[in-house]
PDB file of N, CA, C and O in Angstrom:
ATOM      1  N   MET A   3      32.623  -0.755 -16.998  1.00 50.00           N
ATOM      2  CA  MET A   3      33.180   0.571 -16.948  1.00 50.00           C
ATOM      3  C   MET A   3      32.325   1.471 -17.831  1.00 50.00           C
ATOM      4  O   MET A   3      32.100   1.181 -18.997  1.00 50.00           O
ATOM      5  N   GLY A   4      31.838   2.565 -17.282  1.00 60.00           N
ATOM      6  CA  GLY A   4      30.961   3.456 -18.020  1.00 60.00           C
ATOM      7  C   GLY A   4      31.729   4.529 -18.771  1.00 60.00           C
ATOM      8  O   GLY A   4      32.891   4.816 -18.485  1.00 60.00           O
ATOM      9  N   ALA A   5      31.067   5.112 -19.722  1.00 67.00           N
ATOM     10  CA  ALA A   5      31.661   6.196 -20.502  1.00 67.00           C
ATOM     11  C   ALA A   5      31.630   7.478 -19.685  1.00 67.00           C
ATOM     12  O   ALA A   5      30.724   7.707 -18.889  1.00 67.00           O
ATOM     13  N   THR A   6      32.626   8.293 -19.885  1.00 81.00           N
ATOM     14  CA  THR A   6      32.640   9.597 -19.228  1.00 81.00           C
ATOM     15  C   THR A   6      31.686  10.520 -19.974  1.00 81.00           C
ATOM     16  O   THR A   6      31.268  10.241 -21.094  1.00 81.00           O
ATOM     17  N   ALA A   7      31.370  11.648 -19.337  1.00 84.00           N
ATOM     18  CA  ALA A   7      30.495  12.624 -19.984  1.00 84.00           C
ATOM     19  C   ALA A   7      31.123  13.122 -21.286  1.00 84.00           C
ATOM     20  O   ALA A   7      30.434  13.296 -22.296  1.00 84.00           O
ATOM     21  N   ALA A   8      32.437  13.319 -21.290  1.00 85.00           N
ATOM     22  CA  ALA A   8      33.122  13.793 -22.500  1.00 85.00           C
ATOM     23  C   ALA A   8      33.029  12.757 -23.619  1.00 85.00           C
ATOM     24  O   ALA A   8      32.830  13.107 -24.786  1.00 85.00           O
ATOM     25  N   GLN A   9      33.167  11.485 -23.277  1.00 83.00           N
ATOM     26  CA  GLN A   9      33.057  10.430 -24.285  1.00 83.00           C
ATOM     27  C   GLN A   9      31.643  10.363 -24.843  1.00 83.00           C
ATOM     28  O   GLN A   9      31.452  10.201 -26.046  1.00 83.00           O
ATOM     29  N   SER A  10      30.653  10.503 -23.986  1.00 85.00           N
ATOM     30  CA  SER A  10      29.264  10.482 -24.445  1.00 85.00           C
ATOM     31  C   SER A  10      28.975  11.653 -25.364  1.00 85.00           C
ATOM     32  O   SER A  10      28.331  11.495 -26.399  1.00 85.00           O
ATOM     33  N   ARG A  11      29.463  12.843 -24.999  1.00 87.00           N
ATOM     34  CA  ARG A  11      29.269  14.016 -25.859  1.00 87.00           C
ATOM     35  C   ARG A  11      29.937  13.799 -27.213  1.00 87.00           C
ATOM     36  O   ARG A  11      29.377  14.130 -28.256  1.00 87.00           O
ATOM     37  N   ALA A  12      31.139  13.242 -27.205  1.00 86.00           N
ATOM     38  CA  ALA A  12      31.858  12.988 -28.463  1.00 86.00           C
ATOM     39  C   ALA A  12      31.095  11.983 -29.317  1.00 86.00           C
ATOM     40  O   ALA A  12      31.009  12.145 -30.540  1.00 86.00           O
ATOM     41  N   ASP A  13      30.520  10.960 -28.694  1.00 85.00           N
ATOM     42  CA  ASP A  13      29.731   9.976 -29.437  1.00 85.00           C
ATOM     43  C   ASP A  13      28.515  10.628 -30.088  1.00 85.00           C
ATOM     44  O   ASP A  13      28.225  10.392 -31.256  1.00 85.00           O
ATOM     45  N   TYR A  14      27.812  11.451 -29.319  1.00 86.00           N
ATOM     46  CA  TYR A  14      26.627  12.122 -29.870  1.00 86.00           C
ATOM     47  C   TYR A  14      27.012  13.114 -30.967  1.00 86.00           C
ATOM     48  O   TYR A  14      26.328  13.235 -31.973  1.00 86.00           O
ATOM     49  N   ARG A  15      28.118  13.842 -30.770  1.00 87.00           N
ATOM     50  CA  ARG A  15      28.570  14.777 -31.794  1.00 87.00           C
ATOM     51  C   ARG A  15      28.923  14.033 -33.073  1.00 87.00           C
ATOM     52  O   ARG A  15      28.531  14.423 -34.174  1.00 87.00           O
ATOM     53  N   ALA A  16      29.652  12.933 -32.950  1.00 83.00           N
ATOM     54  CA  ALA A  16      30.035  12.145 -34.127  1.00 83.00           C
ATOM     55  C   ALA A  16      28.799  11.608 -34.839  1.00 83.00           C
ATOM     56  O   ALA A  16      28.718  11.642 -36.075  1.00 83.00           O
ATOM     57  N   THR A  17      27.837  11.120 -34.076  1.00 84.00           N
ATOM     58  CA  THR A  17      26.608  10.612 -34.676  1.00 84.00           C
ATOM     59  C   THR A  17      25.865  11.729 -35.399  1.00 84.00           C
ATOM     60  O   THR A  17      25.413  11.553 -36.531  1.00 84.00           O
ATOM     61  N   HIS A  18      25.748  12.881 -34.752  1.00 87.00           N
ATOM     62  CA  HIS A  18      25.068  14.024 -35.376  1.00 87.00           C
ATOM     63  C   HIS A  18      25.774  14.438 -36.669  1.00 87.00           C
ATOM     64  O   HIS A  18      25.124  14.644 -37.695  1.00 87.00           O
ATOM     65  N   GLU A  19      27.090  14.548 -36.610  1.00 83.00           N
ATOM     66  CA  GLU A  19      27.841  14.953 -37.800  1.00 83.00           C
ATOM     67  C   GLU A  19      27.698  13.925 -38.916  1.00 83.00           C
ATOM     68  O   GLU A  19      27.570  14.285 -40.087  1.00 83.00           O
ATOM     69  N   TYR A  20      27.688  12.670 -38.547  1.00 77.00           N
ATOM     70  CA  TYR A  20      27.524  11.614 -39.554  1.00 77.00           C
ATOM     71  C   TYR A  20      26.135  11.685 -40.195  1.00 77.00           C
ATOM     72  O   TYR A  20      25.994  11.666 -41.411  1.00 77.00           O
ATOM     73  N   LEU A  21      25.108  11.785 -39.355  1.00 82.00           N
ATOM     74  CA  LEU A  21      23.737  11.761 -39.861  1.00 82.00           C
ATOM     75  C   LEU A  21      23.386  13.002 -40.680  1.00 82.00           C
ATOM     76  O   LEU A  21      22.599  12.921 -41.618  1.00 82.00           O
ATOM     77  N   THR A  22      23.960  14.130 -40.319  1.00 86.00           N
ATOM     78  CA  THR A  22      23.628  15.364 -41.027  1.00 86.00           C
ATOM     79  C   THR A  22      24.580  15.662 -42.172  1.00 86.00           C
ATOM     80  O   THR A  22      24.347  16.590 -42.944  1.00 86.00           O
ATOM     81  N   GLY A  23      25.664  14.916 -42.270  1.00 78.00           N
ATOM     82  CA  GLY A  23      26.649  15.172 -43.314  1.00 78.00           C
ATOM     83  C   GLY A  23      27.495  16.397 -43.027  1.00 78.00           C
ATOM     84  O   GLY A  23      28.136  16.938 -43.922  1.00 78.00           O
ATOM     85  N   ALA A  24      27.504  16.841 -41.764  1.00 81.00           N
ATOM     86  CA  ALA A  24      28.233  18.053 -41.385  1.00 81.00           C
ATOM     87  C   ALA A  24      29.749  17.868 -41.416  1.00 81.00           C
ATOM     88  O   ALA A  24      30.483  18.843 -41.459  1.00 81.00           O
ATOM     89  N   ALA A  25      30.200  16.658 -41.389  1.00 77.00           N
ATOM     90  CA  ALA A  25      31.648  16.416 -41.384  1.00 77.00           C
ATOM     91  C   ALA A  25      31.984  15.342 -42.414  1.00 77.00           C
ATOM     92  O   ALA A  25      31.199  14.440 -42.664  1.00 77.00           O
ATOM     93  N   ARG A  26      33.148  15.454 -42.987  1.00 78.00           N
ATOM     94  CA  ARG A  26      33.650  14.426 -43.898  1.00 78.00           C
ATOM     95  C   ARG A  26      34.601  13.550 -43.107  1.00 78.00           C
ATOM     96  O   ARG A  26      35.450  14.041 -42.373  1.00 78.00           O
ATOM     97  N   TRP A  27      34.434  12.279 -43.253  1.00 77.00           N
ATOM     98  CA  TRP A  27      35.194  11.325 -42.463  1.00 77.00           C
ATOM     99  C   TRP A  27      36.167  10.559 -43.351  1.00 77.00           C
ATOM    100  O   TRP A  27      35.819  10.131 -44.447  1.00 77.00           O
ATOM    101  N   THR A  28      37.350  10.344 -42.827  1.00 87.00           N
ATOM    102  CA  THR A  28      38.324   9.492 -43.493  1.00 87.00           C
ATOM    103  C   THR A  28      38.019   8.059 -43.056  1.00 87.00           C
ATOM    104  O   THR A  28      37.946   7.782 -41.853  1.00 87.00           O
ATOM    105  N   PRO A  29      37.809   7.151 -43.986  1.00 92.00           N
ATOM    106  CA  PRO A  29      37.481   5.778 -43.596  1.00 92.00           C
ATOM    107  C   PRO A  29      38.563   5.161 -42.704  1.00 92.00           C
ATOM    108  O   PRO A  29      39.758   5.388 -42.899  1.00 92.00           O
ATOM    109  N   LEU A  30      38.121   4.396 -41.730  1.00 91.00           N
ATOM    110  CA  LEU A  30      39.018   3.668 -40.835  1.00 91.00           C
ATOM    111  C   LEU A  30      39.551   2.431 -41.540  1.00 91.00           C
ATOM    112  O   LEU A  30      38.895   1.866 -42.406  1.00 91.00           O
ATOM    113  N   ALA A  31      40.720   1.989 -41.118  1.00 94.00           N
ATOM    114  CA  ALA A  31      41.267   0.732 -41.638  1.00 94.00           C
ATOM    115  C   ALA A  31      40.865  -0.427 -40.735  1.00 94.00           C
ATOM    116  O   ALA A  31      41.352  -1.532 -40.884  1.00 94.00           O
ATOM    117  N   ALA A  32      39.952  -0.176 -39.804  1.00 92.00           N
ATOM    118  CA  ALA A  32      39.497  -1.189 -38.859  1.00 92.00           C
ATOM    119  C   ALA A  32      38.078  -1.625 -39.219  1.00 92.00           C
ATOM    120  O   ALA A  32      37.313  -0.849 -39.787  1.00 92.00           O
ATOM    121  N   PRO A  33      37.718  -2.856 -38.883  1.00 93.00           N
ATOM    122  CA  PRO A  33      36.356  -3.300 -39.161  1.00 93.00           C
ATOM    123  C   PRO A  33      35.351  -2.590 -38.261  1.00 93.00           C
ATOM    124  O   PRO A  33      35.682  -2.176 -37.150  1.00 93.00           O
ATOM    125  N   ILE A  34      34.131  -2.447 -38.758  1.00 93.00           N
ATOM    126  CA  ILE A  34      33.041  -1.855 -37.985  1.00 93.00           C
ATOM    127  C   ILE A  34      31.938  -2.895 -37.858  1.00 93.00           C
ATOM    128  O   ILE A  34      31.534  -3.522 -38.836  1.00 93.00           O
ATOM    129  N   LEU A  35      31.453  -3.065 -36.635  1.00 94.00           N
ATOM    130  CA  LEU A  35      30.323  -3.939 -36.353  1.00 94.00           C
ATOM    131  C   LEU A  35      29.161  -3.054 -35.923  1.00 94.00           C
ATOM    132  O   LEU A  35      29.293  -2.268 -34.995  1.00 94.00           O
ATOM    133  N   THR A  36      28.041  -3.146 -36.627  1.00 94.00           N
ATOM    134  CA  THR A  36      26.839  -2.430 -36.226  1.00 94.00           C
ATOM    135  C   THR A  36      25.786  -3.448 -35.824  1.00 94.00           C
ATOM    136  O   THR A  36      25.778  -4.576 -36.310  1.00 94.00           O
ATOM    137  N   ALA A  37      24.905  -3.040 -34.908  1.00 93.00           N
ATOM    138  CA  ALA A  37      23.858  -3.937 -34.435  1.00 93.00           C
ATOM    139  C   ALA A  37      22.528  -3.208 -34.451  1.00 93.00           C
ATOM    140  O   ALA A  37      22.456  -2.007 -34.194  1.00 93.00           O
ATOM    141  N   ARG A  38      21.485  -3.955 -34.735  1.00 93.00           N
ATOM    142  CA  ARG A  38      20.137  -3.394 -34.788  1.00 93.00           C
ATOM    143  C   ARG A  38      19.166  -4.400 -34.208  1.00 93.00           C
ATOM    144  O   ARG A  38      19.239  -5.599 -34.493  1.00 93.00           O
ATOM    145  N   GLY A  39      18.261  -3.916 -33.394  1.00 92.00           N
ATOM    146  CA  GLY A  39      17.193  -4.760 -32.883  1.00 92.00           C
ATOM    147  C   GLY A  39      16.174  -5.012 -33.973  1.00 92.00           C
ATOM    148  O   GLY A  39      15.775  -4.093 -34.692  1.00 92.00           O
ATOM    149  N   THR A  40      15.733  -6.246 -34.137  1.00 92.00           N
ATOM    150  CA  THR A  40      14.775  -6.583 -35.191  1.00 92.00           C
ATOM    151  C   THR A  40      13.420  -5.911 -34.968  1.00 92.00           C
ATOM    152  O   THR A  40      12.642  -5.772 -35.909  1.00 92.00           O
ATOM    153  N   LYS A  41      13.163  -5.460 -33.744  1.00 93.00           N
ATOM    154  CA  LYS A  41      11.904  -4.772 -33.434  1.00 93.00           C
ATOM    155  C   LYS A  41      12.092  -3.258 -33.352  1.00 93.00           C
ATOM    156  O   LYS A  41      11.193  -2.543 -32.942  1.00 93.00           O
ATOM    157  N   ASP A  42      13.241  -2.788 -33.754  1.00 93.00           N
ATOM    158  CA  ASP A  42      13.565  -1.360 -33.705  1.00 93.00           C
ATOM    159  C   ASP A  42      12.883  -0.649 -34.863  1.00 93.00           C
ATOM    160  O   ASP A  42      13.130  -0.959 -36.024  1.00 93.00           O
ATOM    161  N   ARG A  43      12.048   0.321 -34.560  1.00 92.00           N
ATOM    162  CA  ARG A  43      11.362   1.107 -35.589  1.00 92.00           C
ATOM    163  C   ARG A  43      12.066   2.444 -35.811  1.00 92.00           C
ATOM    164  O   ARG A  43      11.613   3.257 -36.597  1.00 92.00           O
ATOM    165  N   THR A  44      13.187   2.659 -35.117  1.00 92.00           N
ATOM    166  CA  THR A  44      13.916   3.924 -35.185  1.00 92.00           C
ATOM    167  C   THR A  44      15.080   3.857 -36.153  1.00 92.00           C
ATOM    168  O   THR A  44      15.331   4.801 -36.896  1.00 92.00           O
ATOM    169  N   VAL A  45      15.814   2.757 -36.131  1.00 91.00           N
ATOM    170  CA  VAL A  45      17.017   2.595 -36.949  1.00 91.00           C
ATOM    171  C   VAL A  45      16.727   1.560 -38.029  1.00 91.00           C
ATOM    172  O   VAL A  45      16.327   0.442 -37.728  1.00 91.00           O
ATOM    173  N   SER A  46      16.945   1.950 -39.268  1.00 91.00           N
ATOM    174  CA  SER A  46      16.680   1.027 -40.373  1.00 91.00           C
ATOM    175  C   SER A  46      17.940   0.256 -40.759  1.00 91.00           C
ATOM    176  O   SER A  46      19.057   0.645 -40.415  1.00 91.00           O
ATOM    177  N   ALA A  47      17.748  -0.794 -41.491  1.00 89.00           N
ATOM    178  CA  ALA A  47      18.883  -1.558 -42.014  1.00 89.00           C
ATOM    179  C   ALA A  47      19.732  -0.670 -42.921  1.00 89.00           C
ATOM    180  O   ALA A  47      20.962  -0.787 -42.944  1.00 89.00           O
ATOM    181  N   ALA A  48      19.090   0.239 -43.649  1.00 91.00           N
ATOM    182  CA  ALA A  48      19.831   1.160 -44.520  1.00 91.00           C
ATOM    183  C   ALA A  48      20.714   2.102 -43.714  1.00 91.00           C
ATOM    184  O   ALA A  48      21.825   2.442 -44.138  1.00 91.00           O
ATOM    185  N   ASN A  49      20.237   2.528 -42.537  1.00 91.00           N
ATOM    186  CA  ASN A  49      21.065   3.365 -41.663  1.00 91.00           C
ATOM    187  C   ASN A  49      22.354   2.641 -41.294  1.00 91.00           C
ATOM    188  O   ASN A  49      23.438   3.228 -41.303  1.00 91.00           O
ATOM    189  N   LEU A  50      22.238   1.377 -40.963  1.00 93.00           N
ATOM    190  CA  LEU A  50      23.423   0.610 -40.572  1.00 93.00           C
ATOM    191  C   LEU A  50      24.323   0.343 -41.769  1.00 93.00           C
ATOM    192  O   LEU A  50      25.547   0.399 -41.647  1.00 93.00           O
ATOM    193  N   ALA A  51      23.747   0.068 -42.905  1.00 93.00           N
ATOM    194  CA  ALA A  51      24.543  -0.211 -44.105  1.00 93.00           C
ATOM    195  C   ALA A  51      25.419   0.982 -44.472  1.00 93.00           C
ATOM    196  O   ALA A  51      26.519   0.820 -45.008  1.00 93.00           O
ATOM    197  N   ALA A  52      24.954   2.182 -44.166  1.00 91.00           N
ATOM    198  CA  ALA A  52      25.719   3.393 -44.494  1.00 91.00           C
ATOM    199  C   ALA A  52      27.062   3.447 -43.771  1.00 91.00           C
ATOM    200  O   ALA A  52      27.996   4.096 -44.245  1.00 91.00           O
ATOM    201  N   TRP A  53      27.176   2.756 -42.639  1.00 92.00           N
ATOM    202  CA  TRP A  53      28.446   2.753 -41.909  1.00 92.00           C
ATOM    203  C   TRP A  53      29.567   2.098 -42.719  1.00 92.00           C
ATOM    204  O   TRP A  53      30.742   2.345 -42.477  1.00 92.00           O
ATOM    205  N   SER A  54      29.234   1.283 -43.694  1.00 94.00           N
ATOM    206  CA  SER A  54      30.265   0.613 -44.494  1.00 94.00           C
ATOM    207  C   SER A  54      31.128   1.609 -45.257  1.00 94.00           C
ATOM    208  O   SER A  54      32.278   1.319 -45.586  1.00 94.00           O
ATOM    209  N   ALA A  55      30.608   2.807 -45.517  1.00 91.00           N
ATOM    210  CA  ALA A  55      31.393   3.834 -46.204  1.00 91.00           C
ATOM    211  C   ALA A  55      32.491   4.408 -45.320  1.00 91.00           C
ATOM    212  O   ALA A  55      33.381   5.102 -45.796  1.00 91.00           O
ATOM    213  N   LEU A  56      32.439   4.094 -44.031  1.00 89.00           N
ATOM    214  CA  LEU A  56      33.405   4.666 -43.086  1.00 89.00           C
ATOM    215  C   LEU A  56      34.536   3.723 -42.736  1.00 89.00           C
ATOM    216  O   LEU A  56      35.292   3.972 -41.797  1.00 89.00           O
ATOM    217  N   THR A  57      34.678   2.625 -43.471  1.00 94.00           N
ATOM    218  CA  THR A  57      35.766   1.697 -43.179  1.00 94.00           C
ATOM    219  C   THR A  57      36.290   1.050 -44.455  1.00 94.00           C
ATOM    220  O   THR A  57      35.540   0.839 -45.403  1.00 94.00           O
ATOM    221  N   THR A  58      37.569   0.755 -44.432  1.00 96.00           N
ATOM    222  CA  THR A  58      38.164  -0.068 -45.480  1.00 96.00           C
ATOM    223  C   THR A  58      38.466  -1.453 -44.915  1.00 96.00           C
ATOM    224  O   THR A  58      38.999  -2.300 -45.608  1.00 96.00           O
ATOM    225  N   GLY A  59      38.108  -1.652 -43.639  1.00 94.00           N
ATOM    226  CA  GLY A  59      38.418  -2.897 -42.956  1.00 94.00           C
ATOM    227  C   GLY A  59      37.270  -3.876 -42.865  1.00 94.00           C
ATOM    228  O   GLY A  59      37.361  -4.884 -42.182  1.00 94.00           O
ATOM    229  N   GLY A  60      36.165  -3.577 -43.542  1.00 94.00           N
ATOM    230  CA  GLY A  60      35.017  -4.473 -43.520  1.00 94.00           C
ATOM    231  C   GLY A  60      33.941  -4.000 -42.565  1.00 94.00           C
ATOM    232  O   GLY A  60      34.216  -3.363 -41.556  1.00 94.00           O
ATOM    233  N   HIS A  61      32.707  -4.312 -42.920  1.00 95.00           N
ATOM    234  CA  HIS A  61      31.550  -3.905 -42.125  1.00 95.00           C
ATOM    235  C   HIS A  61      30.626  -5.101 -41.968  1.00 95.00           C
ATOM    236  O   HIS A  61      30.293  -5.774 -42.942  1.00 95.00           O
ATOM    237  N   THR A  62      30.233  -5.368 -40.737  1.00 94.00           N
ATOM    238  CA  THR A  62      29.312  -6.458 -40.434  1.00 94.00           C
ATOM    239  C   THR A  62      28.129  -5.890 -39.672  1.00 94.00           C
ATOM    240  O   THR A  62      28.310  -5.049 -38.792  1.00 94.00           O
ATOM    241  N   THR A  63      26.939  -6.360 -39.990  1.00 94.00           N
ATOM    242  CA  THR A  63      25.739  -5.947 -39.273  1.00 94.00           C
ATOM    243  C   THR A  63      25.135  -7.159 -38.590  1.00 94.00           C
ATOM    244  O   THR A  63      25.015  -8.220 -39.194  1.00 94.00           O
ATOM    245  N   ALA A  64      24.757  -6.973 -37.334  1.00 93.00           N
ATOM    246  CA  ALA A  64      24.108  -8.031 -36.570  1.00 93.00           C
ATOM    247  C   ALA A  64      22.662  -7.633 -36.300  1.00 93.00           C
ATOM    248  O   ALA A  64      22.397  -6.501 -35.894  1.00 93.00           O
ATOM    249  N   ALA A  65      21.741  -8.538 -36.537  1.00 92.00           N
ATOM    250  CA  ALA A  65      20.331  -8.336 -36.214  1.00 92.00           C
ATOM    251  C   ALA A  65      20.043  -9.084 -34.919  1.00 92.00           C
ATOM    252  O   ALA A  65      20.191 -10.303 -34.853  1.00 92.00           O
ATOM    253  N   LEU A  66      19.670  -8.338 -33.889  1.00 92.00           N
ATOM    254  CA  LEU A  66      19.433  -8.927 -32.573  1.00 92.00           C
ATOM    255  C   LEU A  66      17.945  -8.866 -32.235  1.00 92.00           C
ATOM    256  O   LEU A  66      17.257  -7.922 -32.593  1.00 92.00           O
ATOM    257  N   THR A  67      17.463  -9.871 -31.544  1.00 91.00           N
ATOM    258  CA  THR A  67      16.053  -9.928 -31.172  1.00 91.00           C
ATOM    259  C   THR A  67      15.810  -8.981 -30.011  1.00 91.00           C
ATOM    260  O   THR A  67      15.939  -9.343 -28.846  1.00 91.00           O
ATOM    261  N   ALA A  68      15.497  -7.735 -30.351  1.00 91.00           N
ATOM    262  CA  ALA A  68      15.274  -6.702 -29.338  1.00 91.00           C
ATOM    263  C   ALA A  68      14.693  -5.483 -30.033  1.00 91.00           C
ATOM    264  O   ALA A  68      14.550  -5.453 -31.252  1.00 91.00           O
ATOM    265  N   GLY A  69      14.405  -4.473 -29.231  1.00 92.00           N
ATOM    266  CA  GLY A  69      13.955  -3.193 -29.760  1.00 92.00           C
ATOM    267  C   GLY A  69      15.128  -2.250 -29.904  1.00 92.00           C
ATOM    268  O   GLY A  69      16.263  -2.673 -30.115  1.00 92.00           O
ATOM    269  N   HIS A  70      14.863  -0.947 -29.743  1.00 91.00           N
ATOM    270  CA  HIS A  70      15.898   0.065 -29.933  1.00 91.00           C
ATOM    271  C   HIS A  70      16.936   0.066 -28.807  1.00 91.00           C
ATOM    272  O   HIS A  70      18.100   0.323 -29.048  1.00 91.00           O
ATOM    273  N   ASN A  71      16.523  -0.224 -27.601  1.00 92.00           N
ATOM    274  CA  ASN A  71      17.419  -0.162 -26.441  1.00 92.00           C
ATOM    275  C   ASN A  71      18.076  -1.509 -26.172  1.00 92.00           C
ATOM    276  O   ASN A  71      17.812  -2.172 -25.176  1.00 92.00           O
ATOM    277  N   LEU A  72      18.965  -1.890 -27.074  1.00 89.00           N
ATOM    278  CA  LEU A  72      19.612  -3.204 -26.998  1.00 89.00           C
ATOM    279  C   LEU A  72      20.314  -3.439 -25.669  1.00 89.00           C
ATOM    280  O   LEU A  72      20.182  -4.500 -25.066  1.00 89.00           O
ATOM    281  N   LEU A  73      21.086  -2.468 -25.236  1.00 88.00           N
ATOM    282  CA  LEU A  73      21.886  -2.659 -24.024  1.00 88.00           C
ATOM    283  C   LEU A  73      21.028  -2.727 -22.771  1.00 88.00           C
ATOM    284  O   LEU A  73      21.370  -3.408 -21.816  1.00 88.00           O
ATOM    285  N   ARG A  74      19.917  -2.035 -22.765  1.00 90.00           N
ATOM    286  CA  ARG A  74      19.039  -2.070 -21.597  1.00 90.00           C
ATOM    287  C   ARG A  74      18.164  -3.311 -21.594  1.00 90.00           C
ATOM    288  O   ARG A  74      18.024  -3.977 -20.572  1.00 90.00           O
ATOM    289  N   ASP A  75      17.579  -3.629 -22.742  1.00 88.00           N
ATOM    290  CA  ASP A  75      16.588  -4.694 -22.804  1.00 88.00           C
ATOM    291  C   ASP A  75      17.179  -6.097 -22.876  1.00 88.00           C
ATOM    292  O   ASP A  75      16.643  -7.027 -22.290  1.00 88.00           O
ATOM    293  N   ARG A  76      18.249  -6.257 -23.626  1.00 88.00           N
ATOM    294  CA  ARG A  76      18.843  -7.579 -23.846  1.00 88.00           C
ATOM    295  C   ARG A  76      20.364  -7.482 -23.860  1.00 88.00           C
ATOM    296  O   ARG A  76      20.998  -7.766 -24.873  1.00 88.00           O
ATOM    297  N   PRO A  77      21.004  -7.065 -22.768  1.00 91.00           N
ATOM    298  CA  PRO A  77      22.451  -6.808 -22.796  1.00 91.00           C
ATOM    299  C   PRO A  77      23.296  -8.024 -23.160  1.00 91.00           C
ATOM    300  O   PRO A  77      24.389  -7.875 -23.685  1.00 91.00           O
ATOM    301  N   GLU A  78      22.781  -9.212 -22.945  1.00 93.00           N
ATOM    302  CA  GLU A  78      23.569 -10.403 -23.265  1.00 93.00           C
ATOM    303  C   GLU A  78      23.748 -10.570 -24.775  1.00 93.00           C
ATOM    304  O   GLU A  78      24.757 -11.099 -25.226  1.00 93.00           O
ATOM    305  N   GLN A  79      22.784 -10.119 -25.571  1.00 91.00           N
ATOM    306  CA  GLN A  79      22.880 -10.286 -27.027  1.00 91.00           C
ATOM    307  C   GLN A  79      23.979  -9.420 -27.642  1.00 91.00           C
ATOM    308  O   GLN A  79      24.819  -9.942 -28.390  1.00 91.00           O
ATOM    309  N   PRO A  80      24.020  -8.108 -27.363  1.00 91.00           N
ATOM    310  CA  PRO A  80      25.128  -7.317 -27.930  1.00 91.00           C
ATOM    311  C   PRO A  80      26.484  -7.784 -27.420  1.00 91.00           C
ATOM    312  O   PRO A  80      27.464  -7.808 -28.177  1.00 91.00           O
ATOM    313  N   ALA A  81      26.540  -8.185 -26.167  1.00 92.00           N
ATOM    314  CA  ALA A  81      27.812  -8.658 -25.602  1.00 92.00           C
ATOM    315  C   ALA A  81      28.289  -9.920 -26.323  1.00 92.00           C
ATOM    316  O   ALA A  81      29.460 -10.036 -26.696  1.00 92.00           O
ATOM    317  N   ALA A  82      27.380 -10.862 -26.533  1.00 93.00           N
ATOM    318  CA  ALA A  82      27.749 -12.102 -27.227  1.00 93.00           C
ATOM    319  C   ALA A  82      28.149 -11.824 -28.684  1.00 93.00           C
ATOM    320  O   ALA A  82      29.113 -12.407 -29.192  1.00 93.00           O
ATOM    321  N   THR A  83      27.434 -10.918 -29.327  1.00 92.00           N
ATOM    322  CA  THR A  83      27.742 -10.574 -30.720  1.00 92.00           C
ATOM    323  C   THR A  83      29.121  -9.940 -30.821  1.00 92.00           C
ATOM    324  O   THR A  83      29.903 -10.269 -31.715  1.00 92.00           O
ATOM    325  N   LEU A  84      29.435  -9.057 -29.897  1.00 91.00           N
ATOM    326  CA  LEU A  84      30.740  -8.415 -29.886  1.00 91.00           C
ATOM    327  C   LEU A  84      31.850  -9.423 -29.612  1.00 91.00           C
ATOM    328  O   LEU A  84      32.879  -9.431 -30.287  1.00 91.00           O
ATOM    329  N   ARG A  85      31.632 -10.332 -28.663  1.00 93.00           N
ATOM    330  CA  ARG A  85      32.639 -11.365 -28.378  1.00 93.00           C
ATOM    331  C   ARG A  85      32.915 -12.227 -29.600  1.00 93.00           C
ATOM    332  O   ARG A  85      34.046 -12.562 -29.905  1.00 93.00           O
ATOM    333  N   GLN A  86      31.863 -12.572 -30.339  1.00 92.00           N
ATOM    334  CA  GLN A  86      32.035 -13.401 -31.540  1.00 92.00           C
ATOM    335  C   GLN A  86      32.781 -12.654 -32.643  1.00 92.00           C
ATOM    336  O   GLN A  86      33.502 -13.265 -33.428  1.00 92.00           O
ATOM    337  N   ALA A  87      32.617 -11.350 -32.686  1.00 89.00           N
ATOM    338  CA  ALA A  87      33.252 -10.562 -33.748  1.00 89.00           C
ATOM    339  C   ALA A  87      34.727 -10.284 -33.478  1.00 89.00           C
ATOM    340  O   ALA A  87      35.489 -10.029 -34.404  1.00 89.00           O
ATOM    341  N   LEU A  88      35.136 -10.350 -32.223  1.00 86.00           N
ATOM    342  CA  LEU A  88      36.521 -10.075 -31.874  1.00 86.00           C
ATOM    343  C   LEU A  88      37.432 -11.229 -32.292  1.00 86.00           C
ATOM    344  O   LEU A  88      37.043 -12.393 -32.207  1.00 86.00           O
ATOM    345  N   PRO A  89      38.637 -10.891 -32.743  1.00 81.00           N
ATOM    346  CA  PRO A  89      39.574 -11.955 -33.145  1.00 81.00           C
ATOM    347  C   PRO A  89      40.066 -12.758 -31.959  1.00 81.00           C
ATOM    348  O   PRO A  89      40.051 -12.371 -30.859  1.00 81.00           O
TER     349      PRO A  89
END
């Protein structure tokens, strides 16, 4: 099931606000899982670590053998990582 245009816009807006500091966020009580391709030269480990400030429920980072386009290049890896993280 794909995201709607409104959901995609909201995701990009949230990312922009987070990266620029334009909005203050109340930490979630839910865990956050972030993923990064080990060959990704765009997103650093420090970028992902910053997400821990947005949760009181724990933050986990997964390093996947891929580049920046995880879902396009190696969709089985993010899917497996997400399945393992779910209770």
